[in-house]
Coordinates of C-alpha atoms in Angstrom, one line a residue:
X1 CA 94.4 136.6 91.1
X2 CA 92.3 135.4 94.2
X3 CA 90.1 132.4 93.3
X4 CA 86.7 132.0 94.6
X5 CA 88.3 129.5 97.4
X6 CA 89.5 131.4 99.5
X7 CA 89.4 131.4 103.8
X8 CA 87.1 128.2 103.0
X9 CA 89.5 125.6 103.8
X10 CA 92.9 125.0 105.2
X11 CA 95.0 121.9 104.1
X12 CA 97.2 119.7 105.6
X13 CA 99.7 117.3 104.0
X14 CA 100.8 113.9 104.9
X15 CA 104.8 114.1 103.5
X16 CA 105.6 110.0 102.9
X17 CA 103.8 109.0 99.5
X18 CA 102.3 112.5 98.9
X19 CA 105.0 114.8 98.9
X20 CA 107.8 112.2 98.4
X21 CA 108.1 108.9 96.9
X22 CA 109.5 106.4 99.4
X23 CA 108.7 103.1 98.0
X24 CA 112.5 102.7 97.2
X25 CA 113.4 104.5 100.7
X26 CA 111.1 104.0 103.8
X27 CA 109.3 100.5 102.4
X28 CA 112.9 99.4 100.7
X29 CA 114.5 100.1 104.6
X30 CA 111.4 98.1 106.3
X31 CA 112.6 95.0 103.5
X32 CA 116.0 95.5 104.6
X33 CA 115.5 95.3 108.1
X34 CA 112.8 92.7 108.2
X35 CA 115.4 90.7 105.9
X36 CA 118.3 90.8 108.2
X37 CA 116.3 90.4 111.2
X38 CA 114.9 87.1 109.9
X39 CA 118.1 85.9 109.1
X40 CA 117.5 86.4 106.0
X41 CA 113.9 84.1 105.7
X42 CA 111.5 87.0 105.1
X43 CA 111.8 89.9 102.7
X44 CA 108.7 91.8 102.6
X45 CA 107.4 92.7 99.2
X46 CA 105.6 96.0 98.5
X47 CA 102.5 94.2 98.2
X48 CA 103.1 92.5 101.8
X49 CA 104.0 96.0 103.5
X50 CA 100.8 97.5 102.1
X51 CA 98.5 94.6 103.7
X52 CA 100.0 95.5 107.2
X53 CA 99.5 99.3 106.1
X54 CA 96.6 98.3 105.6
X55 CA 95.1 97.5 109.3
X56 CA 95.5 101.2 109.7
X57 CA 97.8 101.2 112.7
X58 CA 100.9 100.6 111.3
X59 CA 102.0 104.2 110.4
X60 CA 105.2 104.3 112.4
X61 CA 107.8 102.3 110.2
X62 CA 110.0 100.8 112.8
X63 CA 107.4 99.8 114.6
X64 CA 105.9 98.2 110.9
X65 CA 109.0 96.4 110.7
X66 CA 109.4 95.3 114.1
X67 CA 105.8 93.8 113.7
X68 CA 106.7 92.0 110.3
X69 CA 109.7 90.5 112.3
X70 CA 107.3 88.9 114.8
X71 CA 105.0 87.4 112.2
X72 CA 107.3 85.7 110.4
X73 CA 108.8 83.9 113.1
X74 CA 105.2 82.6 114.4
X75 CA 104.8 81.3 111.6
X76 CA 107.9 79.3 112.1
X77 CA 106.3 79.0 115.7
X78 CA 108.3 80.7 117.5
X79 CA 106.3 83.2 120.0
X80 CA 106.9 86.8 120.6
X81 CA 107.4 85.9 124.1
X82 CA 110.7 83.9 123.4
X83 CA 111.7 86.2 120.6
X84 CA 111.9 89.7 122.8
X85 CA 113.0 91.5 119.4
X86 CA 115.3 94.3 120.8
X87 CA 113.4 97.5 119.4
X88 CA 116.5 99.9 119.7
X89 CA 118.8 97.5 117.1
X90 CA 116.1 97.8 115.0
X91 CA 115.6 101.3 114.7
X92 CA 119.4 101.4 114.5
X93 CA 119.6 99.2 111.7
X94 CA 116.7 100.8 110.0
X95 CA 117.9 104.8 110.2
X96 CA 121.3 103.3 109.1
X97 CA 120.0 102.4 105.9
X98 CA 117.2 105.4 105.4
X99 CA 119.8 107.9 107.3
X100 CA 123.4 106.4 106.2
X101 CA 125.8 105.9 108.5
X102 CA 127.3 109.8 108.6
X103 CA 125.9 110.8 111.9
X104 CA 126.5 114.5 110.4
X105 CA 125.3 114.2 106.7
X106 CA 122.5 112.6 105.5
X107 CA 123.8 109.8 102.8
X108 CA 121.5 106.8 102.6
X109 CA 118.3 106.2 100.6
X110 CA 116.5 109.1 102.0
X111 CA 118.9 111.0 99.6
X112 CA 117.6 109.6 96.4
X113 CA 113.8 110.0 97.2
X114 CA 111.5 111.6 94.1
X115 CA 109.3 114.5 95.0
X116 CA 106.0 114.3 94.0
X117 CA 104.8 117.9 94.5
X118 CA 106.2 121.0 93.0
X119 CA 106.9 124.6 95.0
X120 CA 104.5 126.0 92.5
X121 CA 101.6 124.1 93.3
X122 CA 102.1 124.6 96.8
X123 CA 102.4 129.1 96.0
X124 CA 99.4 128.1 93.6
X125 CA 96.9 127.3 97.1
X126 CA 98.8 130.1 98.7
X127 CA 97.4 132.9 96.0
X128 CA 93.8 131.3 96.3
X129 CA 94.2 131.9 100.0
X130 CA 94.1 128.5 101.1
X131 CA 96.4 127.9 104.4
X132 CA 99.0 124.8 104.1
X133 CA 100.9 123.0 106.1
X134 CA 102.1 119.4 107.1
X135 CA 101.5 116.5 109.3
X136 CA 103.4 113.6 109.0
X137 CA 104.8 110.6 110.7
X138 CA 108.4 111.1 109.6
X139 CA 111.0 112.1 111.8
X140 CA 111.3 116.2 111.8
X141 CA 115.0 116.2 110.3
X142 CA 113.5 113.7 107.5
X143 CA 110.8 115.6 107.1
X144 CA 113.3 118.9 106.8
X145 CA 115.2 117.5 104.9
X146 CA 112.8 117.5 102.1
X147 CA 110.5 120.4 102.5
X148 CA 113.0 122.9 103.4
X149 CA 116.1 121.7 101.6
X150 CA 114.6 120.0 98.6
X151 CA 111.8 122.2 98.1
X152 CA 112.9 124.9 99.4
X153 CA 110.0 126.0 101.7
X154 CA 111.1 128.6 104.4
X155 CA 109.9 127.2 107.8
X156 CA 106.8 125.4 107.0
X157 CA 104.0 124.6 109.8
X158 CA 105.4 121.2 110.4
X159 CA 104.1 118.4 112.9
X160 CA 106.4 115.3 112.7
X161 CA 107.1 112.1 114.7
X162 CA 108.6 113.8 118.2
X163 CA 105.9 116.3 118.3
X164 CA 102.2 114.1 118.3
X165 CA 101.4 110.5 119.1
X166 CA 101.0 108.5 115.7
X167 CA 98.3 108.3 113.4
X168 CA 95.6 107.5 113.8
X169 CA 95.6 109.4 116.9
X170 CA 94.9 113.3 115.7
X171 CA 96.1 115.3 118.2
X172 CA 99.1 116.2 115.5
X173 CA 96.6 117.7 113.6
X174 CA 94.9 118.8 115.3
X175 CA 98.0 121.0 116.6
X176 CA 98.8 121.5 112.6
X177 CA 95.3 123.1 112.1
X178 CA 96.1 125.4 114.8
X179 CA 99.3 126.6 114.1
X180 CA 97.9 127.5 110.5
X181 CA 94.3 129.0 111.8
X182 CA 96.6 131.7 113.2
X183 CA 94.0 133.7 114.5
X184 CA 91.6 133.0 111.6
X185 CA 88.2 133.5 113.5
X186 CA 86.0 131.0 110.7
X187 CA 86.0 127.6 111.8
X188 CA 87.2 126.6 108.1
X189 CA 87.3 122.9 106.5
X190 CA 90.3 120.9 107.0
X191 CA 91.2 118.9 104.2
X192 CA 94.1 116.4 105.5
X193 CA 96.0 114.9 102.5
X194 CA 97.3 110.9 103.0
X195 CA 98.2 107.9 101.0
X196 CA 97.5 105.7 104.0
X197 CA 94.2 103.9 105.9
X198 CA 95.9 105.2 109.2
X199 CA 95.5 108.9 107.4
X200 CA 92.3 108.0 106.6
X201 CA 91.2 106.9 110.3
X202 CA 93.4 110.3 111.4
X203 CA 90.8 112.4 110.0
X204 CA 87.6 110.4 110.8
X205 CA 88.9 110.1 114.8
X206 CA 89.4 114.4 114.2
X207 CA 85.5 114.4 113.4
X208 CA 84.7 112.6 115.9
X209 CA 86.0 114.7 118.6
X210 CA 85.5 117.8 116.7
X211 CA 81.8 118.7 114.9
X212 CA 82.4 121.9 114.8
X213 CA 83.9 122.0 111.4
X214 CA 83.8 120.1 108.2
X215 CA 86.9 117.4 108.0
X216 CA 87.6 116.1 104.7
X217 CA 90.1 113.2 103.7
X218 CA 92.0 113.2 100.3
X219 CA 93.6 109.9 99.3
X220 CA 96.5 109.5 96.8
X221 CA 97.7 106.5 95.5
X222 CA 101.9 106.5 96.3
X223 CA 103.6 105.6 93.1
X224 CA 104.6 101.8 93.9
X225 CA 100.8 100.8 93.6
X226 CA 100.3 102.4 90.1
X227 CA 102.5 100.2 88.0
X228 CA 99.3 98.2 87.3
X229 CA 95.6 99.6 86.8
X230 CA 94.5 96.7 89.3
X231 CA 96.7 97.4 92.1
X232 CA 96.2 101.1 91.8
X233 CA 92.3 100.5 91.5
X234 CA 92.1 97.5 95.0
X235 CA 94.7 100.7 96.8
X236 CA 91.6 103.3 96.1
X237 CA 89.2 101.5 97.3
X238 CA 90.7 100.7 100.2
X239 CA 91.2 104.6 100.6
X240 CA 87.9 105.0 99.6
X241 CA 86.2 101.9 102.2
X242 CA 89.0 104.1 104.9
X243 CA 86.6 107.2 104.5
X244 CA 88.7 109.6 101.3
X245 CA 86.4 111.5 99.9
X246 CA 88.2 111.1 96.6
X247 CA 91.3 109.7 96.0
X248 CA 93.6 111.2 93.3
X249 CA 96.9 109.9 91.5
X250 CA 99.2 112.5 92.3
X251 CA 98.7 115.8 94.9
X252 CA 98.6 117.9 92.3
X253 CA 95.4 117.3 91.1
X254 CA 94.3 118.9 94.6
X255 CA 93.6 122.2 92.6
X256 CA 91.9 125.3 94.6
X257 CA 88.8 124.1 92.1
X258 CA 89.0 120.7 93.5
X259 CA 89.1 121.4 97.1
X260 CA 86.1 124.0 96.7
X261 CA 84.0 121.1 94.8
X262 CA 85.3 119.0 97.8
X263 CA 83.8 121.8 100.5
X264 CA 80.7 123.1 98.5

């Protein structure tokens, strides 16, 4: 049965923290890293990875650890100048703990990853006639690796790290938005899906350079911030103080109802 939403909006994912929990994955490798790179002085805590998050710019995770590196050693002042952190061991170190160490088989902790979305919800915005896709900041055999092998999706519009600059730059989707309009002639609302303040500036910058349309942010809280009310509750509101129109404890509750109360 087609639902009253449909060709009003098209939606866009984020995958880390909507589609997949990664708080003992991505956020446990950026600990890891920033733990052996500090000989082992520093290990971030959750807490301490979502204040950098935070700032909105840290999206990219090597790049989050890299800059965790360099604060902890000025605050042993040492400068960055004298540090020149080699950016390549890093990732290197990093993908060995996220990856594994197979160079043909995934094995490390991207292998033990929750999902947090079901295939059904996903056919459920597809019989309302509400477009899909995803636009995320994970690598694209990361970001395979989940939607196509664990939930099963067959070739899903997909913008990942190698094909757009990071968030909060939105020319990735930007691209997504097209690949899904697909020769839809309606300029329909985008509703982009994050967990992150960089998602949240990702879809203010995309109203800024685009008027045309109506561009709506979704926040969802990630799992690691809900084990107490208060943390989950300071996380919304920095969503919310980010520009989400609403944030929401898990994707699903993104019904084809929701998003046409969201669009109305």
């Amino acid at each position: 049965m087609t639902q009253q939403t449909s060709r009003k909006a098209i939606v866009v994912f984020d995958i880390d923290g909507v589609v997949r929990d990664v708080s003992g994955s991505y956020r446990r490798a950026i600990a890891d890293t920033v733990e052996y790179f500090t000989n082992t002085g520093y290990r971030p805590t959750p807490v301490d990875i979502d204040q950098l998050k935070s700032e909105g710019v840290w999206n990219n995770d090597w790049e989050a650890s890299q800059e965790l590196i360099y604060r902890y050693f000025e605050t042993q002042e040492q400068t960055r100048e004298q540090l020149q952190l080699d950016y390549n061991a890093i990732v290197a170190f990093f993908q060995s703990r996220y990856r594994g160490t197979d160079p043909n088989n995934l094995t490390g902790y991207i292998c033990q990853e929750p999902l947090l979305l079901q295939p059904s919800y996903l056919e459920e915005l597809s019989q309302a006639g509400i477009p899909w896709g995803f636009f995320s900041g994970a690598t694209r055999v990361s970001a395979n690796y989940v939607l196509e092998k664990r939930l099963g999706l067959q070739s899903p519009v997909l913008i990942a790290m190698e094909d757009a600059p990071g968030k909060p730059d939105p020319t990735g989707l930007f691209t997504t938005v097209r690949q899904l309009e697909n020769g839809i002639e309606e300029k329909l609302a985008i509703v982009y899906v994050g967990d992150t303040v960089a998602d949240m500036y990702t879809i203010e910058k995309a109203r800024n350079l685009d008027s045309s349309r109506t561009w709506i942010g979704v926040g969802v809280l990630p799992p690691h911030v809900q084990e107490t009310a208060a943390r989950g509750d300071a996380y919304a509101e920095t969503l919310l103080a980010a520009g989400a129109a609403i944030v929401l404890p898990n994707v699903q509750q993104l019904t084809p109802k929701q998003i046409d109360k969201l669009i109305s």
